[in-house]
PDB file of C-alpha atoms and ligand atoms in Angstrom:
ATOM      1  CA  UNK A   1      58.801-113.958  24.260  1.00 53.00           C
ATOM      2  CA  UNK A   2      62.477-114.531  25.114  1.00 53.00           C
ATOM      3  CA  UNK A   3      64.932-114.701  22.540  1.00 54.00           C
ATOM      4  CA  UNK A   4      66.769-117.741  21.616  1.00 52.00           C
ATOM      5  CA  UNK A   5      70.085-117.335  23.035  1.00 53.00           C
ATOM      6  CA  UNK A   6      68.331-116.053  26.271  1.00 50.00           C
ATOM      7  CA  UNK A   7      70.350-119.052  27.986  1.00 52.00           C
ATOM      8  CA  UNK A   8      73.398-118.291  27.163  1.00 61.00           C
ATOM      9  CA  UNK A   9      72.989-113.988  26.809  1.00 68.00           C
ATOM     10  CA  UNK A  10      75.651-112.193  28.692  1.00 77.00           C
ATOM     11  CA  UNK A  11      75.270-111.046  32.620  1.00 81.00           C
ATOM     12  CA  UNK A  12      77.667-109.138  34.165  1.00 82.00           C
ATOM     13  CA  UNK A  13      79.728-111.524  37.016  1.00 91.00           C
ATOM     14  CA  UNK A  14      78.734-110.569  40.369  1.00 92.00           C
ATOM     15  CA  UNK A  15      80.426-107.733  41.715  1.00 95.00           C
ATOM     16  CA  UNK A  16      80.419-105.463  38.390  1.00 95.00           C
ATOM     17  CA  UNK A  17      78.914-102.049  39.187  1.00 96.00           C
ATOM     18  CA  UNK A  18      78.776 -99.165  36.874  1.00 96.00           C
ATOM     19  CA  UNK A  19      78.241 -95.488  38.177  1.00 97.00           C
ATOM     20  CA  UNK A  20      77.229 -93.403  35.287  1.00 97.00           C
ATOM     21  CA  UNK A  21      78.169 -89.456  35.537  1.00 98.00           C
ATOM     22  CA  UNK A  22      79.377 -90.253  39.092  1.00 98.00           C
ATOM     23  CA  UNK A  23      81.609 -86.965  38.912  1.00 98.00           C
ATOM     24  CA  UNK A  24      79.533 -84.391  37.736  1.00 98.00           C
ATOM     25  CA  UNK A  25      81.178 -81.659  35.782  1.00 98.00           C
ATOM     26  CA  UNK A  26      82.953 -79.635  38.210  1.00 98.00           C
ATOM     27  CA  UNK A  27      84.543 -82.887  39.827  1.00 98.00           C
ATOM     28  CA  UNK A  28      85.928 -84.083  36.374  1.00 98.00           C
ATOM     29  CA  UNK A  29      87.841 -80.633  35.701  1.00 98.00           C
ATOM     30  CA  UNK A  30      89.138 -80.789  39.300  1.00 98.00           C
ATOM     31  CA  UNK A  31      90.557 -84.271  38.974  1.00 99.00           C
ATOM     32  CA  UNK A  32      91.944 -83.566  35.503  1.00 99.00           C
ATOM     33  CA  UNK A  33      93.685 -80.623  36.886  1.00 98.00           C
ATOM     34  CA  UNK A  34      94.910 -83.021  39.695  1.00 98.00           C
ATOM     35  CA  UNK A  35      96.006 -85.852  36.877  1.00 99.00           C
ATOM     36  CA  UNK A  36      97.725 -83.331  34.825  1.00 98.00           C
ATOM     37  CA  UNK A  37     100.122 -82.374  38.399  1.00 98.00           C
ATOM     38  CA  UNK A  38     100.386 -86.161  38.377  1.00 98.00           C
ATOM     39  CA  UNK A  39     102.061 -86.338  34.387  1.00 98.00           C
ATOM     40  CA  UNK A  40     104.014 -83.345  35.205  1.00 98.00           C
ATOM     41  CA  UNK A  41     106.114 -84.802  37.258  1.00 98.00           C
ATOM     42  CA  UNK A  42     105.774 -88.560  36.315  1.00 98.00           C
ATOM     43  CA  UNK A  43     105.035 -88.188  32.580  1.00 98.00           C
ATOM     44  CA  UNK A  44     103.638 -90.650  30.638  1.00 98.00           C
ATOM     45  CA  UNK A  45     105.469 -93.610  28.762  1.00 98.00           C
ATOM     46  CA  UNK A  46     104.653 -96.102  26.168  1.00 98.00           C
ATOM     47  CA  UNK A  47     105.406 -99.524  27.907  1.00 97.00           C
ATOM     48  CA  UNK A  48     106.771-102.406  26.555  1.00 97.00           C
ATOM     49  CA  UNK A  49     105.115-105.863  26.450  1.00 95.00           C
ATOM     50  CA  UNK A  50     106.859-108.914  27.707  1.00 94.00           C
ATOM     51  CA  UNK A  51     106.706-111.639  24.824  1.00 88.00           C
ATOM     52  CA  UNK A  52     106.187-109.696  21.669  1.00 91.00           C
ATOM     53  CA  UNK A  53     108.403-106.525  22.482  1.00 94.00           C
ATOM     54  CA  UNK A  54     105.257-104.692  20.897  1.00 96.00           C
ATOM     55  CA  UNK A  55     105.070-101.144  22.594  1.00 97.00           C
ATOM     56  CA  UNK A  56     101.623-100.561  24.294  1.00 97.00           C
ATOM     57  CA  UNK A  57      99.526 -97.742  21.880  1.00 98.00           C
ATOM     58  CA  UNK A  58      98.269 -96.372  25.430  1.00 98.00           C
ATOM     59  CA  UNK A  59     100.218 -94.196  27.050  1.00 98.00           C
ATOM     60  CA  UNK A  60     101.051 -94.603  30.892  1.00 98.00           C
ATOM     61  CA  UNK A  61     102.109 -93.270  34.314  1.00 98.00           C
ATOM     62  CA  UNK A  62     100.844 -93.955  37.937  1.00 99.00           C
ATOM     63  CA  UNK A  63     100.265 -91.857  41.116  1.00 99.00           C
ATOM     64  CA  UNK A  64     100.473 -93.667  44.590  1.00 98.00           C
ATOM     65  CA  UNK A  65     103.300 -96.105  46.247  1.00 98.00           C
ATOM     66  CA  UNK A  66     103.508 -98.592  43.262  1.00 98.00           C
ATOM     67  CA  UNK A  67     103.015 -97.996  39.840  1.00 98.00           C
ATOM     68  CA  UNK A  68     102.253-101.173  37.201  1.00 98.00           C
ATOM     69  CA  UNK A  69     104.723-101.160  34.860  1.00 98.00           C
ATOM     70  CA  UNK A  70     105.995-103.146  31.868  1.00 98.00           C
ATOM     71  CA  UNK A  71     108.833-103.986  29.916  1.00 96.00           C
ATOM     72  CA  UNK A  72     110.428-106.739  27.607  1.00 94.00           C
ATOM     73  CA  UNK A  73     112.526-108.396  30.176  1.00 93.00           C
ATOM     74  CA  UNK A  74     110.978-107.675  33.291  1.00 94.00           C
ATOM     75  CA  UNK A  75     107.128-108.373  32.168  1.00 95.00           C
ATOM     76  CA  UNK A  76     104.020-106.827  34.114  1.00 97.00           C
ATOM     77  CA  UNK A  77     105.332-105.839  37.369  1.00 98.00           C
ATOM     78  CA  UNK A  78     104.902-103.103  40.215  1.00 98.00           C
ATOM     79  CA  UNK A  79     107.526-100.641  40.644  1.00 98.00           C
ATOM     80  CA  UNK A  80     108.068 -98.133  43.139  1.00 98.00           C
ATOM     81  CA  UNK A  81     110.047 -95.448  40.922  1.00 98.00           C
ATOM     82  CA  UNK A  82     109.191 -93.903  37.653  1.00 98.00           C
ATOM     83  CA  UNK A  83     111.156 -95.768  35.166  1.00 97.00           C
ATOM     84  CA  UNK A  84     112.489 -92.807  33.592  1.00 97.00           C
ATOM     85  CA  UNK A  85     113.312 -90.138  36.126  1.00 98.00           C
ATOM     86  CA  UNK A  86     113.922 -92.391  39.446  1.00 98.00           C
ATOM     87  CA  UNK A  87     111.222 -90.348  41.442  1.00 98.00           C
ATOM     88  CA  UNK A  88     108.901 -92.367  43.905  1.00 98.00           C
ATOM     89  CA  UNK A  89     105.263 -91.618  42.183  1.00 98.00           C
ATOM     90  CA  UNK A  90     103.258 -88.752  43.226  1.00 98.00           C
ATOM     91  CA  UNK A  91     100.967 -88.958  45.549  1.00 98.00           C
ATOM     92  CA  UNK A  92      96.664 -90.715  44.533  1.00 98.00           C
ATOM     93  CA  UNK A  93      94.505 -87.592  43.519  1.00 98.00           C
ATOM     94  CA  UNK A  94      92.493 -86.106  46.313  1.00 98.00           C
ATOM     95  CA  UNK A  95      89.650 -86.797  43.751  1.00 98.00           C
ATOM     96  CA  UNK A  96      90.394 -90.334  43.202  1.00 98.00           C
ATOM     97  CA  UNK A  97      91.022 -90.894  46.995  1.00 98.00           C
ATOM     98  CA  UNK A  98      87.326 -89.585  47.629  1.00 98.00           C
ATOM     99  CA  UNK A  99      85.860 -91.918  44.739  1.00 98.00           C
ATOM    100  CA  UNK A 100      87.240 -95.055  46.569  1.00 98.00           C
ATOM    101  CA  UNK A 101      86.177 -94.144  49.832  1.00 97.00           C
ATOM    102  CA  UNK A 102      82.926 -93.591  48.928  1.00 97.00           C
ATOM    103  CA  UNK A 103      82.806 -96.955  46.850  1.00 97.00           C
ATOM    104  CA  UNK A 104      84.289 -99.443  48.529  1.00 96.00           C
ATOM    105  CA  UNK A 105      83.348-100.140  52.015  1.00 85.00           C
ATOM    106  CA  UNK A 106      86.282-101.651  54.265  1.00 86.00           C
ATOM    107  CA  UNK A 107      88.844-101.494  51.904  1.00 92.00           C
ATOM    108  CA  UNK A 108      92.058-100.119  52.898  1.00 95.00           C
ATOM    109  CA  UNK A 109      93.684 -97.285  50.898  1.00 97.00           C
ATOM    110  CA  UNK A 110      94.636 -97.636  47.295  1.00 98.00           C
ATOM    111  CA  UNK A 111      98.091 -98.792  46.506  1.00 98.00           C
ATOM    112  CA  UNK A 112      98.571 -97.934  43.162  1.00 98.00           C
ATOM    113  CA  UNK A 113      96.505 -95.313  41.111  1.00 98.00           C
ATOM    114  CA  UNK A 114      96.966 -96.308  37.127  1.00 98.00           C
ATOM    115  CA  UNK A 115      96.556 -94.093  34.284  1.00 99.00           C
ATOM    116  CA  UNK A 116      96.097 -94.561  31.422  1.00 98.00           C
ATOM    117  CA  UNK A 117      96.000 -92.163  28.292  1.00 98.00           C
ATOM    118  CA  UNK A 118      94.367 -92.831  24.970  1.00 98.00           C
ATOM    119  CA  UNK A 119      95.070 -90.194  22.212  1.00 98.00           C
ATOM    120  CA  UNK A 120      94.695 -91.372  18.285  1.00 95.00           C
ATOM    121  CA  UNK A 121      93.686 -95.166  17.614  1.00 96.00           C
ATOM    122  CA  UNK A 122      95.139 -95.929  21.118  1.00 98.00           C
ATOM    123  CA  UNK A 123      93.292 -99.208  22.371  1.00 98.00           C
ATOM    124  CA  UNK A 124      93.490-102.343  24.852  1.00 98.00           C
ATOM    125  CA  UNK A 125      92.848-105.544  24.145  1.00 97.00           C
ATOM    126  CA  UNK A 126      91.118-108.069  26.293  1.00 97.00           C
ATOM    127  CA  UNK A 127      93.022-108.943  29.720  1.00 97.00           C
ATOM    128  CA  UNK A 128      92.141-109.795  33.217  1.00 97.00           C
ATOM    129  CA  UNK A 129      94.280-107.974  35.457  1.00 97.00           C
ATOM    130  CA  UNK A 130      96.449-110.606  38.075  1.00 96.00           C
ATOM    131  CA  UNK A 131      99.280-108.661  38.836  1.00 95.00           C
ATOM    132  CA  UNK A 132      98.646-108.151  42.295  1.00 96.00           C
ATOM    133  CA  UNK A 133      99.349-110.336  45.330  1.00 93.00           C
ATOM    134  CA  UNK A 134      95.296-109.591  46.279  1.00 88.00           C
ATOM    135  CA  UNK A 135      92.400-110.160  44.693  1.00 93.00           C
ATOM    136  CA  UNK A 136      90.055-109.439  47.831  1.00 92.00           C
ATOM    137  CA  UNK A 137      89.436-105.598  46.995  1.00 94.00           C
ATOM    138  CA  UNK A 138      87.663-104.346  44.334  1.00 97.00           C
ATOM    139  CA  UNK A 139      89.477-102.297  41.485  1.00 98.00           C
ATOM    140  CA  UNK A 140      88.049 -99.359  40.578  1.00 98.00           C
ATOM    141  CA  UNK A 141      87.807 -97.243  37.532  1.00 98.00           C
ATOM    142  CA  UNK A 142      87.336 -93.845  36.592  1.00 99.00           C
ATOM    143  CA  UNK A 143      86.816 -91.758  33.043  1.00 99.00           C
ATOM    144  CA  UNK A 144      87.910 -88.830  31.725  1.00 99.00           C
ATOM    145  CA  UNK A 145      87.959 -87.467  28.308  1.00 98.00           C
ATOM    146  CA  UNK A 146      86.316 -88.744  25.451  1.00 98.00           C
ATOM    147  CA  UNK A 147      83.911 -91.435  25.334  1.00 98.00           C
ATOM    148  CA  UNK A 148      85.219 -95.292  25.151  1.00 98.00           C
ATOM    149  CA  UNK A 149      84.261 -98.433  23.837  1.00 98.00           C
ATOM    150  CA  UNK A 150      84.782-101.018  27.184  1.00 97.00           C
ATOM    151  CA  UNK A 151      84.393-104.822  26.567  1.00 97.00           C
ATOM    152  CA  UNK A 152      83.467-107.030  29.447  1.00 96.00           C
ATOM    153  CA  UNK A 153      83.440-110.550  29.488  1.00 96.00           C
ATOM    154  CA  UNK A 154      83.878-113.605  31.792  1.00 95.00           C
ATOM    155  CA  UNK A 155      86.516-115.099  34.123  1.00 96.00           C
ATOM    156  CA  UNK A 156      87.596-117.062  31.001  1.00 96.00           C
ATOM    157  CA  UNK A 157      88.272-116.018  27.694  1.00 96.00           C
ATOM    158  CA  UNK A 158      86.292-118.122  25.707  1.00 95.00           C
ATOM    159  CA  UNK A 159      82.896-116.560  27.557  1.00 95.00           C
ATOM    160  CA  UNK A 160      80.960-114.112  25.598  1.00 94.00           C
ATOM    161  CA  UNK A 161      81.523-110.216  26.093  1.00 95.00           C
ATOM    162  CA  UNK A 162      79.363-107.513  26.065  1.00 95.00           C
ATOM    163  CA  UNK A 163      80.611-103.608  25.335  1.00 95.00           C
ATOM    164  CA  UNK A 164      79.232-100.823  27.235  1.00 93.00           C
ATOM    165  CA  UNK A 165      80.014 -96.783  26.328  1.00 97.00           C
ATOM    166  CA  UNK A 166      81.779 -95.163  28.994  1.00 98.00           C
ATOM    167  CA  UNK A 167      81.710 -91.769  29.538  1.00 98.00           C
ATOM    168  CA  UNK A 168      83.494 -89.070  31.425  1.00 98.00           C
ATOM    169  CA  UNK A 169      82.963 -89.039  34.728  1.00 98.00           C
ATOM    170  CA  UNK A 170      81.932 -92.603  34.911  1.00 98.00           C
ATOM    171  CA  UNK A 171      83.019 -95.071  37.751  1.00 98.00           C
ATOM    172  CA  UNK A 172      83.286 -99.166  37.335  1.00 98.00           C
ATOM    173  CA  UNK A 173      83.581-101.213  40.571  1.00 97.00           C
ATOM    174  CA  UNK A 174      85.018-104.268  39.802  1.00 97.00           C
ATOM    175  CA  UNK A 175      84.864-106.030  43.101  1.00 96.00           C
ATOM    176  CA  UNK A 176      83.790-110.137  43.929  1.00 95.00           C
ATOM    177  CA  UNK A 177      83.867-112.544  40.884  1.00 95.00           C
ATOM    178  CA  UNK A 178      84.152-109.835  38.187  1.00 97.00           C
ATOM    179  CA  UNK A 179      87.869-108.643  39.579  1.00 97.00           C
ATOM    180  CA  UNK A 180      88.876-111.224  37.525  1.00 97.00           C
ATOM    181  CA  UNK A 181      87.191-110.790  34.506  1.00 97.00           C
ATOM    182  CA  UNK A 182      88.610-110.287  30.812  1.00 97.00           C
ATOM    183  CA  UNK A 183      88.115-106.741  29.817  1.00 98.00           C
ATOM    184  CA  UNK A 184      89.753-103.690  27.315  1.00 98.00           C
ATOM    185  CA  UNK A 185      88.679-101.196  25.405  1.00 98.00           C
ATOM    186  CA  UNK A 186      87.948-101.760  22.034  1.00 98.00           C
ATOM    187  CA  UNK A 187      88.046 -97.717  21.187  1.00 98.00           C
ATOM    188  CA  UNK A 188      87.726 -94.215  21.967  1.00 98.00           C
ATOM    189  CA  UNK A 189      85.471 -91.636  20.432  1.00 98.00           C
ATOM    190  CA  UNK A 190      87.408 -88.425  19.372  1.00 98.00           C
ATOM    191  CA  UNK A 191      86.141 -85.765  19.704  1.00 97.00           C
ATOM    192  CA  UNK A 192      83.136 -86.168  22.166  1.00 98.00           C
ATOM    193  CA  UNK A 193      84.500 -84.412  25.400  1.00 98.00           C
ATOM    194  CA  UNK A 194      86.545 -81.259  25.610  1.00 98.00           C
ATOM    195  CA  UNK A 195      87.615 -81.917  28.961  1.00 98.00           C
ATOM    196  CA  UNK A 196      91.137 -83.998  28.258  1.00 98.00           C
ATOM    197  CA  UNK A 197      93.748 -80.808  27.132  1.00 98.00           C
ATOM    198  CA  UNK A 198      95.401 -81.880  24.319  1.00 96.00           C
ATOM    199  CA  UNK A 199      92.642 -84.523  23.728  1.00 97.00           C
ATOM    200  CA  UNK A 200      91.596 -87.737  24.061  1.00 98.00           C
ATOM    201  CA  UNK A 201      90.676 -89.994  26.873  1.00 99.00           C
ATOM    202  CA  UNK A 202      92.117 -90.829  30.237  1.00 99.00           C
ATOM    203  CA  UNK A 203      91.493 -94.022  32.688  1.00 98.00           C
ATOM    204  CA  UNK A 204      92.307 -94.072  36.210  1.00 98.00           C
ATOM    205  CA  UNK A 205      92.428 -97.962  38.005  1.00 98.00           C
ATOM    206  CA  UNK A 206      92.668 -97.693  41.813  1.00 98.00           C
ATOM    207  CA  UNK A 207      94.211-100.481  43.349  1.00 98.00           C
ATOM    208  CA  UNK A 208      94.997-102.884  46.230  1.00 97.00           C
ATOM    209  CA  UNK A 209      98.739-104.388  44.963  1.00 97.00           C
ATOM    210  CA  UNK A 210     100.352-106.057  48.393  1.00 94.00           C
TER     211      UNK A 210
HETATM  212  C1  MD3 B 301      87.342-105.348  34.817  1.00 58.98           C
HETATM  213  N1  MD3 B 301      91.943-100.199  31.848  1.00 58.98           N
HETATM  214  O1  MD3 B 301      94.159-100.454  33.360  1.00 58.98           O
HETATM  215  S1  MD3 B 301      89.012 -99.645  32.890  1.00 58.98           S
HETATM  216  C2  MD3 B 301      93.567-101.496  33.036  1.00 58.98           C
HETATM  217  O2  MD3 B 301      89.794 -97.953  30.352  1.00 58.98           O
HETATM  218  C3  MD3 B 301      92.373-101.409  32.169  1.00 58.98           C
HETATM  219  O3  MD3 B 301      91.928 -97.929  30.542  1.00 58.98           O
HETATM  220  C4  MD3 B 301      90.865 -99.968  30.921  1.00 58.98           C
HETATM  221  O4  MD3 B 301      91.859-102.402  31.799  1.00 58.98           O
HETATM  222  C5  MD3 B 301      90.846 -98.506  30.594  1.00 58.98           C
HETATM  223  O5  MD3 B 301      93.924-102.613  33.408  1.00 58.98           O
HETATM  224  C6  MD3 B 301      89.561-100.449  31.420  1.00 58.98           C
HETATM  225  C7  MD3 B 301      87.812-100.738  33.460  1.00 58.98           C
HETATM  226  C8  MD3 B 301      88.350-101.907  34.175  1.00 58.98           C
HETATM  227  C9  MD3 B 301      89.493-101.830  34.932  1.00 58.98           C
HETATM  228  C10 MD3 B 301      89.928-102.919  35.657  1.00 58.98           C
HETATM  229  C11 MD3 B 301      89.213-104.109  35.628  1.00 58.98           C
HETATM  230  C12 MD3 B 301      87.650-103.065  34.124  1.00 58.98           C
HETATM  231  C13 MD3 B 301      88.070-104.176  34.846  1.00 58.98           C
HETATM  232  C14 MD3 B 301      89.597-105.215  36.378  1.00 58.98           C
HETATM  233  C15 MD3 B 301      88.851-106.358  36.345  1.00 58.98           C
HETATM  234  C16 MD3 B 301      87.731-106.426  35.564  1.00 58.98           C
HETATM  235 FE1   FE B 302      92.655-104.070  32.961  1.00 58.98          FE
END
């Protein structure tokens, strides 16, 4: 018998694909290794948000022509420098590069490769992501680390949500009507992967910007 609330039970928008243990083991520790050349020389930063002048509890860099960045004047923006040291960002991870290619079909490049590390209590709350000029390619996601608590709801923010466990090594495509859905990560299970050094969890976004 279906429940109830059948009618109104969450569904994924069109477009959302997960890809559990899409790196297998050997890939993770190979793009770690590659992320951690990344933070070397672009390490990461607490940003600042717009309104509130709250810092961010994740910590951030980016890899790739533009970087998202954010701080209490400028607001959520895409730079082409590090905001610290001046230096363009390195290049996208080989890794990453290959997860895109194989994901996405036509899509050109990635702009902008996004990461994001979670050590402690770090979290993000819910957000659709509009900073780019281009909504027409997918974003797509990839975990490292320990295991996370994602949220996923609708193109508005009153819809319901849904959470999922991700887990390292696991890709989201985030292509058609879901690129614009609310997500974040409600929060990360220490402890549960060895794989981050130091710790913790890390998220890569690949990205169309221009
Ligand atoms: C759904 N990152 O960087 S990844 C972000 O795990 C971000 O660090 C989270 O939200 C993280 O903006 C979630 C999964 C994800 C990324 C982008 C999306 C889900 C998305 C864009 C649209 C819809
Ligand atoms: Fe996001």
């Amino acid at each position: 018998m279906p429940r109830a609330d059948s009618d109104t039970a969450f569904a994924p928008l069109p477009g959302f694909r997960l890809l559990p243990g899409f790196l297998d083991a050997a890939q993770q520790r190979e793009l770690m290794a590659q992320v951690q050349a990344v933070l070397e020389d672009a390490p990461p930063y607490h940003a600042t948000m717009p309104k509130s002048g709250q810092k961010m509890s994740v910590a951030m860099s980016n890899a790739g022509a533009l970087g998202w960045y954010t701080d209490k004047d400028g607001g959520y923006r895409y730079v082409a420098q590090h905001p610290k040291t001046g230096r363009p960002w390195p290049a996208i991870p080989g890794i990453a590069r290959d997860v895109w290619r194989a994901v996405t079909s036509d899509a050109p490049a990635p702009e902008a490769c996004l990461i994001n590390l979670y050590r402690g209590a770090a979290k993000m709350g819910l957000h659709q992501d509009r900073d780019e000029a281009d909504f027409a390619a997918p974003v797509v996601s990839i975990s490292l680390g320990d295991e996370a608590m994602f949220r996923l709801g609708g193109t508005s923010r009153k819809e319901s949500t849904r959470s999922f466990k991700l887990s390292s090594g696991d890709v989201l495509v985030l292509g058609g009507a879901a690129r614009l859905a609310f997500h974040g990560i409600d929060r990360v299970l220490p402890g549960t992967s060895r794989l981050v050094p130091g710790g913790g969890r890390i998220n890569l976004t690949l990205r169309r910007v221009t």
